[in-house]
Amino acid sequence: MTTSINGERLWNSLMAMAAIGPGPNGGSCRLALTPEDSDGRLLLLDWCEALGLTTQVDGVGNLFIRREGRQPDLPPIATGSHLDTQPNGGRFDGVLGVLAGLEVFRTLSEHDITTTHPLMLVVWTNEEGSRFAPAMVASGTWAGAFDTEYTLTRTDRDGITFGQALEAIGFTGDTPVGEPHLSHFIELHIEQGPVLEAAGESIGIVTGVQGMRWFDVVFTGQSAHAGTTPMAARADALAAAARLIDRLHHYAVADETGTTRITFGTLDVPDSSRNVVPGQVRLSVDLRQTDDDALDALQQRFRTELEACGEAFGVQTHVERIWASPVTHFDPTCIAAIEQAARARHYRCRKMVSGAGHDAVYVSRRTPTAMIFVPCWKGLSHNEAEYASPEHCAQGAQVLCDALLSLD
Ligand code: HGY
Ligand code: MN
Ligand code: MN
Ligand code: MN
């Protein structure tokens, strides 16, 4: 007997969630642990309460929403994702995975289906790493990659700690971090890239995630007068940073394999003024590659270019390592369950590696894990124009439902 999810109900829930913390151009802005993030969590918990589900919250704000099974002592089969967004985020990144999980629970209740294992819908705190670096830090804490103290003391640009922000929205839970143990985890997410849409396919069977490394670079030169200081006498921190960005950008573009990703997402020029030669600059660096050796080589090139830029401009450079996430390979059983579910529904599908990081990366360190992708418009994400069609959202939720049930 196949169980069909209700695509319209899922779409309506997605749009209701999108109304919380709306961005100025039709997207979403629910930075982690802000009142908007809290409102999104509370809306979800309202919906879950209506289904008679129980919720545990751990010490870093992860939500574990439980649907009872016939054998309560078995470890839950889980799904989930994140509700926090980028400042200029879209309405589907993370949210689709959470609300598709809710749709599965709604569908099972509607059809009066009780699984053997308990089921769990998980909302991981601060997946984006935008307000508090690093990304995926709360799923990482659950997985044992970070200790709770480290996570609670991460600070945002205003010096507010993760722990203070969590307390302020009332989501500091008493479930010990690391509980509960999960039997399987499957995360549905938009692809956030162009592959599925270009191929006219509906489902990505995600076999793993590429490696990622984050750094901050502080360039320290000398602030000076814009009018009186000859060019040859300057130690211009911003010009040095610009040279680094230009050199590494072209290095990545020239990579014939097309797998090198370098992003300079933030550039801070403290006390900047239009008629002062910038004395200090802080630049963020996000390096990604599909294998760890290539990532090592990319990191080495970054270091070499940085040294050369420092010398050329007479500027000191200091590198702070913020985060490293190695190439991740997902679990064959979960991958097979997803593939089987997609093919049984005759959805056009392919196996693929994720370019974006996801909570599933850390969950997979402790729990058999895999992911399902659906296409998004022009592969656009981390952009308010992000869009996934109601059909693709429904197909992704259907594969999620079938795959979870097949693991039970
Ligand atoms: O950075 C990432 O890939 C994720 O969206 N946090
Ligand atoms: Mn995401
Ligand atoms: Mn994201
Ligand atoms: Mn992500």
Short mmCIF file of C-alpha atoms and ligand atoms in Angstrom, two decimals:
data_model
loop_
_atom_site.label_atom_id
_atom_site.label_comp_id
_atom_site.label_asym_id
_atom_site.label_seq_id
_atom_site.Cartn_x
_atom_site.Cartn_y
_atom_site.Cartn_z
CA MET A 1 0.00 0.00 0.00
CA THR A 2 1.52 3.35 -0.93
CA THR A 3 0.97 6.41 1.24
CA SER A 4 0.51 9.66 -0.65
CA ILE A 5 1.54 12.91 0.95
CA ASN A 6 -0.59 16.03 0.48
CA GLY A 7 1.42 18.42 -1.71
CA GLU A 8 -1.03 21.28 -1.35
CA ARG A 9 -0.91 21.11 2.45
CA LEU A 10 2.89 21.07 2.31
CA TRP A 11 2.91 24.11 0.01
CA ASN A 12 0.52 26.02 2.27
CA SER A 13 2.76 25.28 5.28
CA LEU A 14 5.81 26.50 3.34
CA MET A 15 4.05 29.75 2.50
CA ALA A 16 2.81 30.19 6.08
CA MET A 17 6.39 29.77 7.34
CA ALA A 18 7.64 32.19 4.66
CA ALA A 19 5.38 34.86 6.17
CA ILE A 20 7.53 34.75 9.31
CA GLY A 21 10.63 36.93 9.04
CA PRO A 22 9.89 37.91 5.41
CA GLY A 23 12.76 39.48 3.48
CA PRO A 24 12.27 42.82 1.63
CA ASN A 25 12.23 41.06 -1.78
CA GLY A 26 10.03 38.04 -1.22
CA GLY A 27 12.55 35.81 0.56
CA SER A 28 13.13 35.07 4.22
CA CYS A 29 15.28 36.61 6.94
CA ARG A 30 15.27 34.49 10.09
CA LEU A 31 18.85 34.67 11.36
CA ALA A 32 19.64 31.98 13.93
CA LEU A 33 18.30 32.61 17.44
CA THR A 34 16.59 35.88 16.57
CA PRO A 35 12.94 36.58 17.46
CA GLU A 36 12.05 35.64 13.85
CA ASP A 37 13.81 32.27 14.24
CA SER A 38 11.89 31.79 17.48
CA ASP A 39 8.57 32.64 15.80
CA GLY A 40 9.28 30.08 13.09
CA ARG A 41 10.07 27.44 15.71
CA LEU A 42 6.89 28.28 17.66
CA LEU A 43 4.74 28.00 14.54
CA LEU A 44 6.22 24.57 13.82
CA LEU A 45 5.69 23.47 17.43
CA ASP A 46 2.05 24.59 17.25
CA TRP A 47 1.55 22.41 14.18
CA CYS A 48 3.28 19.50 15.90
CA GLU A 49 1.25 19.85 19.08
CA ALA A 50 -1.92 19.60 16.99
CA LEU A 51 -0.64 16.18 15.89
CA GLY A 52 -0.04 15.06 19.47
CA LEU A 53 3.73 14.98 18.97
CA THR A 54 6.15 15.51 21.88
CA THR A 55 9.25 17.71 21.69
CA GLN A 56 12.63 17.61 23.42
CA VAL A 57 15.06 20.54 23.24
CA ASP A 58 18.77 20.04 23.87
CA GLY A 59 21.36 22.40 25.34
CA VAL A 60 22.11 24.10 22.01
CA GLY A 61 18.48 24.53 20.98
CA ASN A 62 18.11 21.55 18.64
CA LEU A 63 14.44 20.46 18.52
CA PHE A 64 13.65 16.70 18.54
CA ILE A 65 9.97 16.21 17.69
CA ARG A 66 8.86 12.62 18.30
CA ARG A 67 6.10 10.53 16.73
CA GLU A 68 5.63 7.37 18.79
CA GLY A 69 6.15 3.94 17.28
CA ARG A 70 4.94 0.47 18.24
CA GLN A 71 8.33 -0.23 19.83
CA PRO A 72 9.20 2.95 21.77
CA ASP A 73 12.59 1.60 22.86
CA LEU A 74 13.89 1.39 19.31
CA PRO A 75 16.07 4.36 18.22
CA PRO A 76 13.96 6.77 16.14
CA ILE A 77 14.18 6.97 12.36
CA ALA A 78 14.71 10.68 11.77
CA THR A 79 14.39 13.44 9.23
CA GLY A 80 14.74 17.19 9.48
CA SER A 81 16.86 20.19 8.53
CA HIS A 82 17.01 23.84 9.68
CA LEU A 83 14.71 26.88 9.98
CA ASP A 84 17.36 29.58 10.23
CA THR A 85 18.13 31.49 7.05
CA GLN A 86 20.75 33.73 5.49
CA PRO A 87 20.11 37.50 5.83
CA ASN A 88 18.92 37.50 2.21
CA GLY A 89 17.68 33.92 2.37
CA GLY A 90 15.06 32.06 0.41
CA ARG A 91 11.80 30.42 1.44
CA PHE A 92 12.97 26.82 0.86
CA ASP A 93 16.57 26.39 2.08
CA GLY A 94 16.25 24.21 5.19
CA VAL A 95 12.55 24.92 5.61
CA LEU A 96 11.55 22.41 2.94
CA GLY A 97 13.29 19.62 4.83
CA VAL A 98 11.59 20.50 8.10
CA LEU A 99 8.09 20.96 6.68
CA ALA A 100 8.31 17.91 4.42
CA GLY A 101 9.06 15.93 7.59
CA LEU A 102 5.97 17.46 9.18
CA GLU A 103 3.96 16.55 6.06
CA VAL A 104 5.08 12.93 6.41
CA PHE A 105 3.90 12.94 10.03
CA ARG A 106 0.59 14.53 9.04
CA THR A 107 0.12 11.94 6.30
CA LEU A 108 0.83 9.00 8.59
CA SER A 109 -1.61 10.33 11.17
CA GLU A 110 -4.26 10.88 8.50
CA HIS A 111 -3.89 7.28 7.33
CA ASP A 112 -3.67 6.03 10.91
CA ILE A 113 -0.29 4.44 10.24
CA THR A 114 1.92 3.57 13.21
CA THR A 115 5.50 2.68 12.42
CA THR A 116 7.51 0.13 14.37
CA HIS A 117 10.31 2.62 15.14
CA PRO A 118 9.46 5.98 16.65
CA LEU A 119 9.93 8.74 14.06
CA MET A 120 11.71 12.01 14.78
CA LEU A 121 11.62 15.40 13.10
CA VAL A 122 14.76 17.38 13.96
CA VAL A 123 15.31 21.13 13.66
CA TRP A 124 19.04 21.86 13.92
CA THR A 125 20.02 25.25 15.27
CA ASN A 126 22.22 27.70 13.31
CA GLU A 127 22.84 25.58 10.22
CA GLU A 128 23.73 28.59 8.10
CA GLY A 129 26.70 29.79 10.14
CA SER A 130 25.77 33.32 9.06
CA ARG A 131 25.12 34.88 12.48
CA PHE A 132 27.31 32.45 14.45
CA ALA A 133 30.23 30.72 12.73
CA PRO A 134 30.83 27.91 12.01
CA ALA A 135 27.94 26.55 10.00
CA MET A 136 26.08 23.44 11.18
CA VAL A 137 27.55 24.03 14.63
CA ALA A 138 24.56 22.65 16.58
CA SER A 139 24.26 19.41 14.62
CA GLY A 140 28.04 19.25 14.97
CA THR A 141 27.71 19.57 18.75
CA TRP A 142 25.08 16.81 18.83
CA ALA A 143 27.49 14.67 16.77
CA GLY A 144 30.40 15.38 19.12
CA ALA A 145 32.44 17.46 16.67
CA PHE A 146 32.25 20.51 18.97
CA ASP A 147 31.78 20.68 22.72
CA THR A 148 28.76 22.51 24.07
CA GLU A 149 30.85 25.21 25.75
CA TYR A 150 32.54 26.06 22.44
CA THR A 151 29.17 26.40 20.73
CA LEU A 152 27.53 28.45 23.48
CA THR A 153 30.43 30.94 23.42
CA ARG A 154 30.37 31.64 19.65
CA THR A 155 29.70 35.34 19.19
CA ASP A 156 27.96 37.33 16.48
CA ARG A 157 29.18 40.64 15.05
CA ASP A 158 27.66 42.52 18.01
CA GLY A 159 29.46 40.32 20.54
CA ILE A 160 26.29 38.49 21.60
CA THR A 161 27.03 34.84 22.41
CA PHE A 162 25.12 31.87 21.02
CA GLY A 163 24.17 30.98 24.62
CA GLN A 164 22.80 34.46 25.36
CA ALA A 165 20.77 34.50 22.15
CA LEU A 166 19.43 31.01 22.87
CA GLU A 167 18.43 32.07 26.38
CA ALA A 168 16.82 35.25 25.08
CA ILE A 169 14.42 33.29 22.85
CA GLY A 170 13.75 30.69 25.53
CA PHE A 171 15.05 27.65 23.66
CA THR A 172 17.79 26.48 26.03
CA GLY A 173 16.70 22.90 26.52
CA ASP A 174 17.50 20.35 29.21
CA THR A 175 17.98 17.30 26.98
CA PRO A 176 21.68 16.41 27.24
CA VAL A 177 23.47 17.32 24.00
CA GLY A 178 24.11 14.14 22.02
CA GLU A 179 20.74 12.62 22.84
CA PRO A 180 18.70 11.09 21.42
CA HIS A 181 20.53 8.38 19.51
CA LEU A 182 18.97 8.03 16.01
CA SER A 183 18.74 4.90 13.87
CA HIS A 184 18.74 6.63 10.45
CA PHE A 185 18.59 10.25 9.25
CA ILE A 186 17.32 11.38 5.85
CA GLU A 187 17.31 15.11 5.00
CA LEU A 188 15.35 16.61 2.12
CA HIS A 189 16.79 19.86 0.76
CA ILE A 190 16.70 21.98 -2.39
CA GLU A 191 19.82 21.36 -4.48
CA GLN A 192 20.89 25.02 -4.32
CA GLY A 193 22.70 24.41 -7.60
CA PRO A 194 21.81 24.06 -11.32
CA VAL A 195 22.34 20.33 -12.01
CA LEU A 196 18.86 18.80 -11.60
CA GLU A 197 17.02 21.65 -13.29
CA ALA A 198 19.40 21.60 -16.27
CA ALA A 199 18.93 17.84 -16.63
CA GLY A 200 15.14 18.02 -16.25
CA GLU A 201 15.30 15.66 -13.26
CA SER A 202 13.16 15.81 -10.12
CA ILE A 203 15.18 13.97 -7.49
CA GLY A 204 18.84 14.03 -6.45
CA ILE A 205 20.01 10.96 -4.56
CA VAL A 206 22.76 12.62 -2.55
CA THR A 207 25.71 10.30 -1.91
CA GLY A 208 27.91 12.80 -0.06
CA VAL A 209 29.04 16.40 0.48
CA GLN A 210 32.18 18.17 -0.70
CA GLY A 211 34.86 19.38 1.72
CA MET A 212 34.78 22.94 3.10
CA ARG A 213 37.25 25.16 4.95
CA TRP A 214 36.62 28.65 6.34
CA PHE A 215 39.29 31.21 7.23
CA ASP A 216 39.40 34.87 8.24
CA VAL A 217 42.36 36.91 7.04
CA VAL A 218 43.38 40.16 8.77
CA PHE A 219 45.48 42.46 6.58
CA THR A 220 47.32 45.09 8.63
CA GLY A 221 48.98 47.97 6.77
CA GLN A 222 49.02 51.61 7.79
CA SER A 223 46.20 54.12 7.62
CA ALA A 224 47.38 57.32 5.96
CA HIS A 225 46.19 60.48 4.27
CA ALA A 226 44.60 59.87 0.85
CA GLY A 227 45.97 63.11 -0.56
CA THR A 228 49.50 63.44 0.73
CA THR A 229 50.69 59.82 0.77
CA PRO A 230 52.50 58.80 -2.44
CA MET A 231 51.36 55.45 -3.85
CA ALA A 232 54.83 53.92 -3.35
CA ALA A 233 54.79 54.88 0.31
CA ARG A 234 51.51 53.17 1.15
CA ALA A 235 50.77 49.97 3.05
CA ASP A 236 47.20 49.72 1.79
CA ALA A 237 45.41 46.80 3.50
CA LEU A 238 42.39 46.97 1.18
CA ALA A 239 44.49 47.01 -1.99
CA ALA A 240 46.33 43.90 -0.73
CA ALA A 241 43.02 42.15 -0.04
CA ALA A 242 41.72 43.13 -3.47
CA ARG A 243 44.82 41.63 -5.10
CA LEU A 244 44.31 38.37 -3.18
CA ILE A 245 40.64 38.20 -4.16
CA ASP A 246 41.48 38.86 -7.81
CA ARG A 247 44.31 36.31 -7.98
CA LEU A 248 42.40 33.50 -6.24
CA HIS A 249 39.18 34.23 -8.11
CA HIS A 250 40.98 33.84 -11.44
CA TYR A 251 42.76 30.72 -10.17
CA ALA A 252 39.38 29.13 -9.38
CA VAL A 253 37.83 30.21 -12.69
CA ALA A 254 40.80 28.75 -14.59
CA ASP A 255 40.37 25.33 -12.94
CA GLU A 256 39.35 23.06 -15.84
CA THR A 257 37.81 20.46 -13.54
CA GLY A 258 35.26 23.11 -12.51
CA THR A 259 35.32 21.76 -8.95
CA THR A 260 37.22 24.59 -7.22
CA ARG A 261 34.99 26.96 -5.22
CA ILE A 262 36.40 30.09 -3.57
CA THR A 263 34.13 32.70 -2.00
CA PHE A 264 35.03 35.93 -0.21
CA GLY A 265 31.65 36.57 1.42
CA THR A 266 32.49 39.29 3.93
CA LEU A 267 34.95 42.20 3.87
CA ASP A 268 35.18 44.51 6.88
CA VAL A 269 37.12 47.76 6.82
CA PRO A 270 36.98 49.04 10.41
CA ASP A 271 36.82 52.86 10.79
CA SER A 272 36.72 53.21 7.03
CA SER A 273 36.66 56.65 5.50
CA ARG A 274 36.85 57.71 1.87
CA ASN A 275 39.96 59.87 2.35
CA VAL A 276 41.95 57.45 4.54
CA VAL A 277 44.19 54.73 3.11
CA PRO A 278 42.75 51.59 4.79
CA GLY A 279 45.08 50.41 7.54
CA GLN A 280 43.24 47.17 8.38
CA VAL A 281 40.85 44.82 6.64
CA ARG A 282 39.20 41.53 7.69
CA LEU A 283 38.29 39.18 4.81
CA SER A 284 36.40 35.88 5.05
CA VAL A 285 37.53 32.98 2.83
CA ASP A 286 35.37 29.92 2.00
CA LEU A 287 37.24 27.15 0.14
CA ARG A 288 35.49 24.02 -1.20
CA GLN A 289 36.54 21.01 -3.24
CA THR A 290 35.22 17.55 -3.98
CA ASP A 291 38.21 15.69 -2.52
CA ASP A 292 40.40 16.36 0.48
CA ASP A 293 43.73 16.29 -1.43
CA ALA A 294 42.43 18.91 -3.85
CA LEU A 295 41.24 20.94 -0.86
CA ASP A 296 44.74 20.69 0.66
CA ALA A 297 46.23 21.93 -2.62
CA LEU A 298 43.71 24.76 -2.78
CA GLN A 299 44.51 25.78 0.79
CA GLN A 300 48.23 25.76 -0.04
CA ARG A 301 47.61 28.01 -3.05
CA PHE A 302 45.60 30.38 -0.86
CA ARG A 303 48.51 30.60 1.59
CA THR A 304 51.09 31.17 -1.18
CA GLU A 305 49.06 33.89 -2.85
CA LEU A 306 48.40 35.54 0.50
CA GLU A 307 52.09 35.68 1.34
CA ALA A 308 52.87 37.21 -2.06
CA CYS A 309 50.14 39.84 -1.65
CA GLY A 310 51.39 40.78 1.81
CA GLU A 311 54.91 41.26 0.49
CA ALA A 312 53.84 43.17 -2.62
CA PHE A 313 51.91 45.72 -0.57
CA GLY A 314 54.08 45.81 2.55
CA VAL A 315 51.14 44.57 4.60
CA GLN A 316 51.10 42.10 7.51
CA THR A 317 48.70 39.18 7.06
CA HIS A 318 47.25 36.97 9.79
CA VAL A 319 45.13 33.89 9.05
CA GLU A 320 42.52 32.60 11.50
CA ARG A 321 41.19 29.11 10.77
CA ILE A 322 37.44 29.19 11.45
CA TRP A 323 36.16 25.75 10.37
CA ALA A 324 36.95 22.63 8.38
CA SER A 325 34.47 20.00 7.21
CA PRO A 326 36.04 17.05 5.35
CA VAL A 327 34.53 15.38 2.30
CA THR A 328 31.57 13.34 3.57
CA HIS A 329 30.29 10.02 2.20
CA PHE A 330 26.72 9.03 3.08
CA ASP A 331 25.36 5.61 4.06
CA PRO A 332 24.71 3.05 1.28
CA THR A 333 21.54 1.70 2.92
CA CYS A 334 19.99 5.16 3.11
CA ILE A 335 21.12 5.98 -0.42
CA ALA A 336 19.53 2.75 -1.67
CA ALA A 337 16.28 3.50 0.19
CA ILE A 338 16.07 6.90 -1.50
CA GLU A 339 16.90 5.51 -4.93
CA GLN A 340 14.36 2.73 -4.55
CA ALA A 341 11.69 5.22 -3.46
CA ALA A 342 12.37 7.62 -6.34
CA ARG A 343 12.43 4.90 -9.00
CA ALA A 344 9.27 3.26 -7.65
CA ARG A 345 7.51 6.60 -8.19
CA HIS A 346 9.05 6.84 -11.68
CA TYR A 347 10.63 10.20 -10.82
CA ARG A 348 13.61 11.13 -13.00
CA CYS A 349 16.58 11.00 -10.63
CA ARG A 350 20.37 10.90 -10.42
CA LYS A 351 23.05 10.29 -7.83
CA MET A 352 25.04 13.39 -6.96
CA VAL A 353 27.36 15.06 -4.43
CA SER A 354 26.23 18.17 -2.57
CA GLY A 355 28.11 21.43 -3.15
CA ALA A 356 26.47 22.98 -0.09
CA GLY A 357 27.03 21.96 3.50
CA HIS A 358 24.12 20.48 5.44
CA ASP A 359 23.41 19.22 8.95
CA ALA A 360 23.43 15.73 7.46
CA VAL A 361 27.25 16.11 7.24
CA TYR A 362 27.62 15.95 11.01
CA VAL A 363 24.68 13.62 11.63
CA SER A 364 26.37 11.11 9.30
CA ARG A 365 29.29 10.88 11.73
CA ARG A 366 27.02 9.05 14.20
CA THR A 367 24.00 7.85 12.22
CA PRO A 368 23.45 6.16 8.83
CA THR A 369 22.47 9.22 6.77
CA ALA A 370 21.72 10.38 3.23
CA MET A 371 19.92 13.26 1.52
CA ILE A 372 17.29 13.91 -1.11
CA PHE A 373 17.53 16.94 -3.40
CA VAL A 374 14.88 18.62 -5.48
CA PRO A 375 15.65 21.22 -8.17
CA CYS A 376 15.41 24.94 -7.55
CA TRP A 377 14.92 27.71 -10.08
CA LYS A 378 18.21 28.46 -11.94
CA GLY A 379 19.99 26.70 -9.09
CA LEU A 380 19.67 29.92 -7.13
CA SER A 381 19.88 29.89 -3.33
CA HIS A 382 21.09 32.18 -0.55
CA ASN A 383 19.09 34.68 -2.57
CA GLU A 384 15.56 35.92 -1.97
CA ALA A 385 14.51 34.77 -5.45
CA GLU A 386 15.12 31.12 -4.42
CA TYR A 387 12.22 28.99 -5.67
CA ALA A 388 11.20 25.34 -5.81
CA SER A 389 7.93 24.39 -7.55
CA PRO A 390 5.01 22.88 -5.61
CA GLU A 391 5.40 19.73 -7.75
CA HIS A 392 9.07 19.28 -6.92
CA CYS A 393 8.46 19.98 -3.23
CA ALA A 394 5.71 17.35 -3.23
CA GLN A 395 7.86 14.80 -5.09
CA GLY A 396 10.69 15.34 -2.62
CA ALA A 397 8.34 14.88 0.33
CA GLN A 398 6.88 11.76 -1.26
CA VAL A 399 10.32 10.19 -1.71
CA LEU A 400 11.14 11.17 1.87
CA CYS A 401 7.96 9.48 3.13
CA ASP A 402 8.55 6.30 1.14
CA ALA A 403 12.23 6.12 2.07
CA LEU A 404 11.58 6.61 5.80
CA LEU A 405 8.88 3.92 5.77
CA SER A 406 11.16 1.54 3.88
CA LEU A 407 13.75 1.85 6.67
CA ASP A 408 11.23 1.03 9.37
O1 HGY B 1 27.59 27.02 3.68
C1 HGY B 1 26.81 26.13 3.35
O2 HGY B 1 27.04 25.39 2.41
C2 HGY B 1 25.53 25.90 4.10
O3 HGY B 1 24.48 26.45 3.36
N1 HGY B 1 25.55 26.44 5.42
MN MN B 2 20.30 24.67 4.05
MN MN B 3 21.85 27.71 3.36
MN MN B 4 23.29 24.31 4.01
#
